[in-house]
Short mmCIF file of C-alpha atoms and ligand atoms in Angstrom, two decimals:
data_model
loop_
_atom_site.label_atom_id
_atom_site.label_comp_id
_atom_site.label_asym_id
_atom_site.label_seq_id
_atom_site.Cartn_x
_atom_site.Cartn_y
_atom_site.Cartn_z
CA UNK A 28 -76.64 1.65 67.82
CA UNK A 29 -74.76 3.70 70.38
CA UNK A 30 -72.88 1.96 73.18
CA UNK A 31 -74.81 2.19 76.07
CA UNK A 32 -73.58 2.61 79.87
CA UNK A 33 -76.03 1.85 83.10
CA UNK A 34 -75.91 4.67 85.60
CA UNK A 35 -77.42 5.10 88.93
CA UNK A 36 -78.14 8.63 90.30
CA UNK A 37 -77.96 8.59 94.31
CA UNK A 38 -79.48 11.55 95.97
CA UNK A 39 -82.76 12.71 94.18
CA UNK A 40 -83.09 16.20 96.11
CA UNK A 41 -82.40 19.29 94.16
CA UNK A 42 -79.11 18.20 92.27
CA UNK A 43 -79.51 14.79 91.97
CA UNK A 44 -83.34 15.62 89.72
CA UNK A 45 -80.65 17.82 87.39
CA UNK A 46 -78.13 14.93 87.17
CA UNK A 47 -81.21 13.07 86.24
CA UNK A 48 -82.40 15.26 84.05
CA UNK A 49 -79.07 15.73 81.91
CA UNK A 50 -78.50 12.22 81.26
CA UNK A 51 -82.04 12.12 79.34
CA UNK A 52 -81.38 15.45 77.61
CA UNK A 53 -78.05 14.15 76.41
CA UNK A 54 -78.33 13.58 72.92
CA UNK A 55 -80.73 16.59 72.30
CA UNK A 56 -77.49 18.95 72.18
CA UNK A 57 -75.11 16.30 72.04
CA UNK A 58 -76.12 13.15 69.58
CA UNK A 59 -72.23 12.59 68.53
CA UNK A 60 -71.87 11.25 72.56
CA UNK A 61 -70.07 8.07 72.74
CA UNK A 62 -71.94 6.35 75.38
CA UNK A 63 -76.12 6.35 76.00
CA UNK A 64 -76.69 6.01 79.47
CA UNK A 65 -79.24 3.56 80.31
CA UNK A 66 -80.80 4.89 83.54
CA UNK A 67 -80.44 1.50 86.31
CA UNK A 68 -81.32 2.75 89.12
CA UNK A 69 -82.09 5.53 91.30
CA UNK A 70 -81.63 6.18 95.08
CA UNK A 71 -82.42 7.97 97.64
CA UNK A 72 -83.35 7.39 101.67
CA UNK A 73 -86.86 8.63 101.59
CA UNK A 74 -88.26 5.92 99.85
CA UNK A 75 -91.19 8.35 98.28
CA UNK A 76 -88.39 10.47 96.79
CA UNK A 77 -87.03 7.23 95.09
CA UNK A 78 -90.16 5.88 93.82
CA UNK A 79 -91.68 9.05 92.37
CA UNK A 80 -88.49 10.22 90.79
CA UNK A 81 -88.26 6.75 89.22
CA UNK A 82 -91.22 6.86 87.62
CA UNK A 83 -90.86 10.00 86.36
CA UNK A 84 -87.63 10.57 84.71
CA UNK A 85 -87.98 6.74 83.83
CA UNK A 86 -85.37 4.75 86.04
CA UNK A 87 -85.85 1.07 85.47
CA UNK A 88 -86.00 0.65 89.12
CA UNK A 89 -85.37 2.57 92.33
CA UNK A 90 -83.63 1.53 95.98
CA UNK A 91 -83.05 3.38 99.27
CA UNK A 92 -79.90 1.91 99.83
CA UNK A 93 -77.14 3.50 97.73
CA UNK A 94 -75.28 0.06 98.62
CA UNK A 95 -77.51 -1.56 96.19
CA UNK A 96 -77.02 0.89 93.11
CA UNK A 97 -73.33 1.18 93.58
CA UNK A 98 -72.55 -2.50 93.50
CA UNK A 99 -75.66 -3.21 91.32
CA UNK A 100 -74.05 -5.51 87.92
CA UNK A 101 -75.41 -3.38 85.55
CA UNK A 102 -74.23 0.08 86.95
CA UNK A 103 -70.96 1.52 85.57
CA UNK A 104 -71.40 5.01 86.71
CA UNK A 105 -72.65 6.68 89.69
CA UNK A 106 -73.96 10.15 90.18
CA UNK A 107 -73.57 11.24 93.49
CA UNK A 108 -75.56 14.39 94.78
CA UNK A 109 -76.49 13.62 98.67
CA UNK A 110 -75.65 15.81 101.41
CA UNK A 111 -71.55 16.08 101.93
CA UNK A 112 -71.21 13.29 104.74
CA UNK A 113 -72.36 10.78 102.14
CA UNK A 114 -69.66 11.78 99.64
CA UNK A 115 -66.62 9.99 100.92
CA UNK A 116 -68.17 6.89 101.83
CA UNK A 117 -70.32 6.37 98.76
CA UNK A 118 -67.62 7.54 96.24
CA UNK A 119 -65.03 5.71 97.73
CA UNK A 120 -66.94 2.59 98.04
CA UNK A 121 -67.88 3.55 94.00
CA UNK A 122 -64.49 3.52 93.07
CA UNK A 123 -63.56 0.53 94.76
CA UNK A 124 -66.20 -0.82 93.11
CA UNK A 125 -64.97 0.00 89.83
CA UNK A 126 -67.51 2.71 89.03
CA UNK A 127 -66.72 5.82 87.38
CA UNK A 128 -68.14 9.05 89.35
CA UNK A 129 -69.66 12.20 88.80
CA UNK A 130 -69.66 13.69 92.37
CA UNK A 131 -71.28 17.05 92.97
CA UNK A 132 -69.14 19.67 94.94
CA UNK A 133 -67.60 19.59 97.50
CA UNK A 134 -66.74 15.76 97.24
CA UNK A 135 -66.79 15.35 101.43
CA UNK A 136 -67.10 17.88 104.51
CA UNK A 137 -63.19 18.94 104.66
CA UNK A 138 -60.54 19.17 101.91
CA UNK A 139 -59.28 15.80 104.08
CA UNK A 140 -62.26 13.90 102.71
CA UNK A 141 -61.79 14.99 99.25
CA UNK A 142 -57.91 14.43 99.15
CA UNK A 143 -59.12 10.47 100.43
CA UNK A 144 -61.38 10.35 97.49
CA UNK A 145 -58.87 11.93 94.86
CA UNK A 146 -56.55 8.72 96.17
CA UNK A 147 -59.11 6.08 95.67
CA UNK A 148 -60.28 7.49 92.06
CA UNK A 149 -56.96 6.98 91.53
CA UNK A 150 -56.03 3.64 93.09
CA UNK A 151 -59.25 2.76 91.30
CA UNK A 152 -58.06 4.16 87.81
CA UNK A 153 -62.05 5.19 87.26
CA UNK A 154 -62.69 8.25 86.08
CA UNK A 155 -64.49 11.58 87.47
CA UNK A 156 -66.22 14.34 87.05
CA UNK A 157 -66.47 17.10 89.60
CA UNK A 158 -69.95 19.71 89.71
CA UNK A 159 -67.60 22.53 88.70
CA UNK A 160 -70.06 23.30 86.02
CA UNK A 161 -69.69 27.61 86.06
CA UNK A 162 -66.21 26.51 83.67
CA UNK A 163 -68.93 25.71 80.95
CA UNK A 164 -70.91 29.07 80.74
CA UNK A 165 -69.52 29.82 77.26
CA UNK A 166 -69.07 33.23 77.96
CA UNK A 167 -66.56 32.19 80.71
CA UNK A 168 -64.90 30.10 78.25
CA UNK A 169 -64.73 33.26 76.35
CA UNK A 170 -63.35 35.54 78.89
CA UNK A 171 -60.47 32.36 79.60
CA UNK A 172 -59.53 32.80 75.89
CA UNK A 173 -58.94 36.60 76.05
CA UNK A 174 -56.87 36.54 79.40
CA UNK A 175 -55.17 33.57 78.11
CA UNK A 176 -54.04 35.63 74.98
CA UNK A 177 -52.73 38.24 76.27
CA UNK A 178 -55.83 40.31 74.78
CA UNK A 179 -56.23 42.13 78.26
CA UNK A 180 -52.49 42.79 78.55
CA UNK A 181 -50.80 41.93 82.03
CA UNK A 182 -53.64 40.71 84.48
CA UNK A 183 -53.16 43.01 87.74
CA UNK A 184 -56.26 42.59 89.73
CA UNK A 185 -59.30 39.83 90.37
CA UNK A 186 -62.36 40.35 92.57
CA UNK A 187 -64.29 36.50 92.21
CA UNK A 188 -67.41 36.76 94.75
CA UNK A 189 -70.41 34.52 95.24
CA UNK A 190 -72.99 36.44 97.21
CA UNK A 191 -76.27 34.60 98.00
CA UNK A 192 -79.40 34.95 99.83
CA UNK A 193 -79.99 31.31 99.89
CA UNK A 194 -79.56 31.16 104.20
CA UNK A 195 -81.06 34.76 104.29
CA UNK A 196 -84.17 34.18 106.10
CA UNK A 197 -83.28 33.10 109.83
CA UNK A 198 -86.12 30.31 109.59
CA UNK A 199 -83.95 28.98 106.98
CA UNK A 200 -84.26 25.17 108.15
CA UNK A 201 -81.15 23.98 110.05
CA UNK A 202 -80.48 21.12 107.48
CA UNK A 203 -77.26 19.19 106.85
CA UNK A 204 -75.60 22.32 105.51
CA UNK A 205 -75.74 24.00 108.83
CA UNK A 206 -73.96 21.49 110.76
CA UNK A 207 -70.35 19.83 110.51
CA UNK A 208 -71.46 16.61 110.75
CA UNK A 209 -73.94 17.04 107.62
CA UNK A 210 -71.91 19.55 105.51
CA UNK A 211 -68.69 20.06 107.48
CA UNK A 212 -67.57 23.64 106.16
CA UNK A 213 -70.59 26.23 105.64
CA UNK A 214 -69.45 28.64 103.08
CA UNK A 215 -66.15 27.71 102.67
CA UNK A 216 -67.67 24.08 101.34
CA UNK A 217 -70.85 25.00 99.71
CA UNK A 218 -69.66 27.66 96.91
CA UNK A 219 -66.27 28.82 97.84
CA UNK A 220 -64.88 25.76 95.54
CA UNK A 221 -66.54 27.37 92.74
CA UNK A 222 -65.43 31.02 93.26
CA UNK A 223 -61.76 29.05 93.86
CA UNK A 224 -62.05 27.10 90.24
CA UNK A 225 -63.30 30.03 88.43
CA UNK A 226 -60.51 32.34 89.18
CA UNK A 227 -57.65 29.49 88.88
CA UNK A 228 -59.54 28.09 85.91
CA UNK A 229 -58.91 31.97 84.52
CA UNK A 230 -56.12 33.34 86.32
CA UNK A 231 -53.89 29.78 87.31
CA UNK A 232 -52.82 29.00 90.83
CA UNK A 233 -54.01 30.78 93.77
CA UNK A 234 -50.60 30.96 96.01
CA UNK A 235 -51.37 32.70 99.30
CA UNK A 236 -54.38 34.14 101.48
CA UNK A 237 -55.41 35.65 104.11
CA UNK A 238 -59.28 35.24 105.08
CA UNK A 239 -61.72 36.03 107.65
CA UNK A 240 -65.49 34.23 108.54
CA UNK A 241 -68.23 34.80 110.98
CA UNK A 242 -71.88 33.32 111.37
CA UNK A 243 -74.46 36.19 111.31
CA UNK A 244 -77.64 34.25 111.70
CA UNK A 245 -76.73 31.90 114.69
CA UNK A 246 -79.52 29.62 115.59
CA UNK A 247 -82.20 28.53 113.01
CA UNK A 248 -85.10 26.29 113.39
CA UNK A 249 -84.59 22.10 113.48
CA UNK A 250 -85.81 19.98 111.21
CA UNK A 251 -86.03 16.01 111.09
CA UNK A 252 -83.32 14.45 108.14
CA UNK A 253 -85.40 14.28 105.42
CA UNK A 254 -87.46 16.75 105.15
CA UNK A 255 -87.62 18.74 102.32
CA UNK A 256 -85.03 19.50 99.44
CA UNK A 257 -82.50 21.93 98.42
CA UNK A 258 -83.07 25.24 101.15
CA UNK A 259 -86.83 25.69 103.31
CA UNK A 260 -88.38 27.89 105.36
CA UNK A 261 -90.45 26.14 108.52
CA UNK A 262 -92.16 28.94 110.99
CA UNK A 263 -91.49 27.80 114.98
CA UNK A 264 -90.00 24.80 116.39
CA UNK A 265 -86.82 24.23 118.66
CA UNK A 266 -83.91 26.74 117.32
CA UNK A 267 -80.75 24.72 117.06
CA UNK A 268 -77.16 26.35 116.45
CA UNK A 269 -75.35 27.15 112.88
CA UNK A 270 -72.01 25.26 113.23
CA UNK A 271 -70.19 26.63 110.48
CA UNK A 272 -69.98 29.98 108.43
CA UNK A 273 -72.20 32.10 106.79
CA UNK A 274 -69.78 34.21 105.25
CA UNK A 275 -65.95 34.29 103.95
CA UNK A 276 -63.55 37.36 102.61
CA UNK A 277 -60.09 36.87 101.83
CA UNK A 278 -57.04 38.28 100.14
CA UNK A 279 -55.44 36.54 97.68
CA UNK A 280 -52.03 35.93 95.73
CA UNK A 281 -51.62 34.50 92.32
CA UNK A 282 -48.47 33.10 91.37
CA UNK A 283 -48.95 34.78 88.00
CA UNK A 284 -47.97 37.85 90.34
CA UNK A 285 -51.66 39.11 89.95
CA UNK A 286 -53.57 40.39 93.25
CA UNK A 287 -56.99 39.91 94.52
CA UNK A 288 -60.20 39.29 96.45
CA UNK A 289 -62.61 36.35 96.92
CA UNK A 290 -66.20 36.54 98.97
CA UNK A 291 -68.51 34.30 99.80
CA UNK A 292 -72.29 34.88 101.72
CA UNK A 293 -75.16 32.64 102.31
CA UNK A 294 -77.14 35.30 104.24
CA UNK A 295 -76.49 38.38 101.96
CA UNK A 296 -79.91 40.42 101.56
CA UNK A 297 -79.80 42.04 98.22
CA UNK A 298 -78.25 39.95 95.56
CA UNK A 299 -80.04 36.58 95.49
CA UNK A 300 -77.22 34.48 93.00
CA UNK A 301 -74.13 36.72 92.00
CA UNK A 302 -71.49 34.29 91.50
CA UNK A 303 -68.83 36.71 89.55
CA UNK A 304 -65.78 37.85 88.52
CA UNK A 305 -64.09 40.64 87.12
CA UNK A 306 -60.75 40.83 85.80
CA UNK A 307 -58.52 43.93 85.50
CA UNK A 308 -55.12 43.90 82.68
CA UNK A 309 -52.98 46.56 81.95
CA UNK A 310 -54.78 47.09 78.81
CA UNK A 311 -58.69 45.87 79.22
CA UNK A 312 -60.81 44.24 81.44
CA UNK A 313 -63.94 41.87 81.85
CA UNK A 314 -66.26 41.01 84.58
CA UNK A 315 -69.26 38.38 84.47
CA UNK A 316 -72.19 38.12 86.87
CA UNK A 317 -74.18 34.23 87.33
CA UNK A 318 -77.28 36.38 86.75
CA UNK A 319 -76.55 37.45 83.45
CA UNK A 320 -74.90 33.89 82.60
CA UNK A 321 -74.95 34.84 78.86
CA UNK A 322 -73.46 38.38 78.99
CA UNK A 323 -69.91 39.31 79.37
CA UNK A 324 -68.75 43.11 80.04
CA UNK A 325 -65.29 43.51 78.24
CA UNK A 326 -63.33 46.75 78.14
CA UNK A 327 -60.91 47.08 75.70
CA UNK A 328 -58.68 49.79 74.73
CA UNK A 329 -59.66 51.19 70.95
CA UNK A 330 -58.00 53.20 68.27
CA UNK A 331 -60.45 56.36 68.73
CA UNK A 332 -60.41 57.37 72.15
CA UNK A 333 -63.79 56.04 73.78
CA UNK A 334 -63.59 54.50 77.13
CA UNK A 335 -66.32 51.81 78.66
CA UNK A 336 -67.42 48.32 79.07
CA UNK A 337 -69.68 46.51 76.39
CA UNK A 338 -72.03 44.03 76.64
CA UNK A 339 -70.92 41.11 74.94
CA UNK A 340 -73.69 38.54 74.09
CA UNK A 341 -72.77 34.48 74.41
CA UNK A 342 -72.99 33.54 70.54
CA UNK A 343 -72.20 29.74 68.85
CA UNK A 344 -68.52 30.52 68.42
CA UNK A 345 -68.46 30.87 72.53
CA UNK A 346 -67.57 27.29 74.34
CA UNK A 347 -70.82 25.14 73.61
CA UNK A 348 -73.45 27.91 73.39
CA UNK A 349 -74.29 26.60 69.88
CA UNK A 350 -75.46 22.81 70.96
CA UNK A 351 -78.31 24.98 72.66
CA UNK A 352 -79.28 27.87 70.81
CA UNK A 353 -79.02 29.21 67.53
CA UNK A 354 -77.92 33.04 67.77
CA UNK A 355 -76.69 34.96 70.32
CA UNK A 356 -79.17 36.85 72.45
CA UNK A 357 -81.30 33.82 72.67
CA UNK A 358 -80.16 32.68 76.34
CA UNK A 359 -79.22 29.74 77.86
CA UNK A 360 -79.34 28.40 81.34
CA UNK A 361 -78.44 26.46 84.54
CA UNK A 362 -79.65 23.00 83.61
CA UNK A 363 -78.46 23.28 80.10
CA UNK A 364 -74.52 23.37 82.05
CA UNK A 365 -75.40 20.31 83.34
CA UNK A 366 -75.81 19.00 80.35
CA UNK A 367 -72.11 19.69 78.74
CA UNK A 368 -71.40 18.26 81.79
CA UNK A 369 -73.00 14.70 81.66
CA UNK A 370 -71.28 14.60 78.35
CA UNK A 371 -67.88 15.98 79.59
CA UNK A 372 -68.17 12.83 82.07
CA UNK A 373 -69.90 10.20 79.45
CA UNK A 374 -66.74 11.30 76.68
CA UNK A 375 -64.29 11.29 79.60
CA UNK A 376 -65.38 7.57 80.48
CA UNK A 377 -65.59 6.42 76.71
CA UNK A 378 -62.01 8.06 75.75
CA UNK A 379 -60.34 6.76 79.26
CA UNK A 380 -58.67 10.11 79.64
CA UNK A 381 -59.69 13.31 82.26
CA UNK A 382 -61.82 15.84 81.29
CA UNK A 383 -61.83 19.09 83.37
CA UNK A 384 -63.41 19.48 85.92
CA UNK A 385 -62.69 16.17 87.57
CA UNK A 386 -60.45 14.99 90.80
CA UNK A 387 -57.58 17.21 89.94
CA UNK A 388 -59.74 20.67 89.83
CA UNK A 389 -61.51 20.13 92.64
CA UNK A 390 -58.13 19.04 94.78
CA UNK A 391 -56.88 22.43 93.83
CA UNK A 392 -59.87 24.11 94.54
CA UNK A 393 -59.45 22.57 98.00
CA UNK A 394 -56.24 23.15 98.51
CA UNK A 395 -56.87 27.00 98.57
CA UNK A 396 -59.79 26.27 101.12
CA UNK A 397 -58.13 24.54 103.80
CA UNK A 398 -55.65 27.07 103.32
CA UNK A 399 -58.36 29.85 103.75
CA UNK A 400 -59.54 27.85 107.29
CA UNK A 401 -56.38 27.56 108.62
CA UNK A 402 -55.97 31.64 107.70
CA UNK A 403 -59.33 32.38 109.33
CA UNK A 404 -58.04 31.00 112.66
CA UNK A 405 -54.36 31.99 112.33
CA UNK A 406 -55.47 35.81 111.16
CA UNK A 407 -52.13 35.80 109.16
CA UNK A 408 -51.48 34.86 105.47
CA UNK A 409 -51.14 30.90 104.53
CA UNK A 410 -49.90 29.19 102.08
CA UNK A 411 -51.86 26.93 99.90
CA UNK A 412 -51.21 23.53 99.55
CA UNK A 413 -48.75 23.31 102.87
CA UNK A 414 -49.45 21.23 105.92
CA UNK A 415 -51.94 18.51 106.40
CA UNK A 416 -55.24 18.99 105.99
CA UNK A 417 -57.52 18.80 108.98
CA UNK A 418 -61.04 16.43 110.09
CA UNK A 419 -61.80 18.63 113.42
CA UNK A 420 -64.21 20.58 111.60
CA UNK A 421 -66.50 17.32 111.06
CA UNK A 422 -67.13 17.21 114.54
CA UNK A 423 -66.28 13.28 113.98
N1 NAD B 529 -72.88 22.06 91.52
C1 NAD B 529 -73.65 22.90 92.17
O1 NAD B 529 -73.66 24.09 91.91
C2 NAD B 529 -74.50 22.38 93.29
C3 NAD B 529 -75.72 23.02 93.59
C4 NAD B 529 -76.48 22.51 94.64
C5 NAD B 529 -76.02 21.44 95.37
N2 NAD B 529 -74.82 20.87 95.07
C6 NAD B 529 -74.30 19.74 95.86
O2 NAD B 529 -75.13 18.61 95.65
C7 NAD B 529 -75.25 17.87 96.85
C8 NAD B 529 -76.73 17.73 97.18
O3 NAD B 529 -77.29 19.02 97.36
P1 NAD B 529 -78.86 19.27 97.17
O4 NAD B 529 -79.09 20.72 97.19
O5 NAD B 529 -79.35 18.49 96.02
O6 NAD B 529 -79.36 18.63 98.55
P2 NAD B 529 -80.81 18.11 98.91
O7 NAD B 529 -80.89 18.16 100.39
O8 NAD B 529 -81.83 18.82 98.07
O9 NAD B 529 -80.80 16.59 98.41
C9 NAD B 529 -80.05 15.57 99.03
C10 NAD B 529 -80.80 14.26 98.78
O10 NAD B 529 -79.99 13.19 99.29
C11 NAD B 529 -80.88 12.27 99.93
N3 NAD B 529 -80.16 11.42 100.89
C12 NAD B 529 -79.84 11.68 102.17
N4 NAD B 529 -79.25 10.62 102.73
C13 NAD B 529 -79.19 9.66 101.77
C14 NAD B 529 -78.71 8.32 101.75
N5 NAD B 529 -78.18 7.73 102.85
N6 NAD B 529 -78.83 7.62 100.61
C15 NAD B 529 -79.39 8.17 99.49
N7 NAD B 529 -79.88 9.44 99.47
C16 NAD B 529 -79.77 10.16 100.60
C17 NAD B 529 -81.92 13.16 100.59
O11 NAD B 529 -83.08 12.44 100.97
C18 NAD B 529 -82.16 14.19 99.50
O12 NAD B 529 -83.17 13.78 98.61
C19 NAD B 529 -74.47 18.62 97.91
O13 NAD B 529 -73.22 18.04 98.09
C20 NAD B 529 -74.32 20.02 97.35
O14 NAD B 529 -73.12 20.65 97.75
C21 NAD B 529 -74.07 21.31 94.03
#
């Protein structure tokens, strides 16, 4: 009989359900896992939310204080998926409490928030795991093994860009993501950490930038706190204003000497989830697209002459493609990377030793951010990981 370990899941919107969902699906794709998580408790402040999504993904009981399940006996681990301006208090108070964490992106509303965090994980000596989950698409792990030997030649050039439609419609609801109280950064919060991990998870540090932002869609209609999950349309009501930004470009500098470009939209009509990258050496080059999670385009210089990308197809050699499907071609998906990483945290816990992604990745990730926002209101280059990081942009 496996050890088990009692975890509580605070937050039951959209990511919260998947954190939920991964911890049952476990030891489908991974039955060598260490620990069996024993689901406690789950939480969440509409009490409806709580109750049903006990019931259904079989919590032995359910709260609307996240008090309760963090300090709750039987809970060693917390999952923590509410809206940002939960993130410090709950994981801190988690840690404290001597609970390990798996904390969705972007651990707080400013890099500030996250660095507080890092130091209490720490002080805490619990471990964590971040939601960097795009570092498990197998095909990425792929593409990190090629650049990493040399298979590419010299790496010259990176374009990473996260384009999304997801805040495209102006009656998007102004939710906590709209507002730096609820989400603190817009863009620069929501998905530039993972366009940040994936190219230093490829590429290494990120030295220098120099970025630029702007809100397209300025007012957007309120909502009560509550309502709804994940992104919403509502037709009329009171327009309220978008307090951070829609969109993000930057230049950047990799101490490997390589040179590049990171973007990031909420409001871009046209591509509805391209989270990418592509990579250019001296003697290949790759690029990957969120859309086609299981394909990789790779470019390699042959003995015969003929020039062009190929497709190539994620297959069981390729990260942990084969704990899901057989052969390549058969695909696999977004949930399924939550999966590797419920185990990634579970072994992590069991083995008392960090797993990537956890505090570290995400600090780094942050560290280019804040040096992004200070760029986008100097209009000069900045260097990342100088001066202190800032709270104005909470509003607080
Ligand atoms: N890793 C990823 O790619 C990814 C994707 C989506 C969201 N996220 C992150 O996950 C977090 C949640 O995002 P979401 O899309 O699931 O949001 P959501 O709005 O769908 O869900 C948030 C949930 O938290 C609940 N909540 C609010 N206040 C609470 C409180 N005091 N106590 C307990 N529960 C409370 C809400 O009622 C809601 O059910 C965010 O930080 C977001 O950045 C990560």
């Amino acid at each position: 009989m496996k050890k088990e370990i009692g975890v509580a899941v605070i937050g039951l919107g959209w990511m919260g359900q998947v954190h939920g969902r991964a911890y049952l699906r476990l030891f489908h794709h991974y039955p060598e896992s260490p620990l069996r998580p024993r689901l406690v408790v789950a939480a969440d402040a509409v009490e409806e939310r709580a109750r049903e999504t006990a019931e259904l993904l079989g919590f032995e009981g359910w709260t609307t204080d996240w008090r309760e399940a963090v300090e709750h006996p039987e809970v060693e681990a917390v999952s923590i998926a509410t809206p940002n301006y939960l993130h410090r208090e709950i994981a801190v108070a988690a840690a404290r409490a001597g609970k390990h964490i798996w904390l969705e992106k972007p651990c707080g509303r400013v890099p500030a928030e996250v660095y507080e965090i890092a130091r209490a994980v720490e002080e805490a000596r619990v471990r964590s795991t971040i939601g960097l989950m795009y570092r498990h698409v197998p095909v990425v792990e792929y593409a990190k093994e090629l650049i990493a030997s040399g298979a590419l030649g010299e790496i010259t050039h990176y374009r990473g860009y996260f384009l999304a439609d997801y805040a495209a419609d102006p009656n998007g609801a102004l939710t906590w993501r709209y507002k730096l109280k609820g989400a603190g950064l817009g863009v620069l919060g929501d998905i530039m950490p993972h366009t940040v991990d994936l190219a230093q998870n490829l590429l290494g540090p990120i030295e220098s930038v120099s970025a630029q932002k702007e809100i397209f869609i300025k007012e957007r209609p309120e909502v009560p706190e509550g309502m709804g999950t994940g992104h919403f349309v509502v037709e009329g009501g009171e327009m309220g204003a978008v307090e951070n930004e829609d969109y993000v470009s930057c230049l950047v500098r990799f101490a490997s000497g390589a040179r590049g470009t990171i973007e990031n939209s909420r409001v871009c009509v046209g591509p509805h989830v391209r989270n990418a990258f592509e990579v250019n050496g001296t003697e290949g080059a790759l690029s990957w697209d969120f859309q086609r999670l299981n394909e990789l385009e790779l470019y390699r210089f042959d003995g015969n002459g003929e020039r062009g990308y190929k497709t190539v197809y994620a297959s069981p050699k390729m990260g942990d493609f084969g704990r899901f499907q057989p052969g390549a071609g058969i695909s696999m998906g977004y949930d399924d990377l939550k999966v590797t990483e419920a185990y990634t945290f579970l072994t992590s816990i069991a083995e008392e030793r960090d797993l990537a992604p956890g505090m570290r990745e995400i600090v780094a990730a942050m560290r280019v951010v804040e040096a992004m926002d200070r760029s986008c209101e100097s209009g000069g280059w900045e260097t990342v990981g100088q001066g202190v990081p800032s709270e104005r942009r909470t509003g607080a």
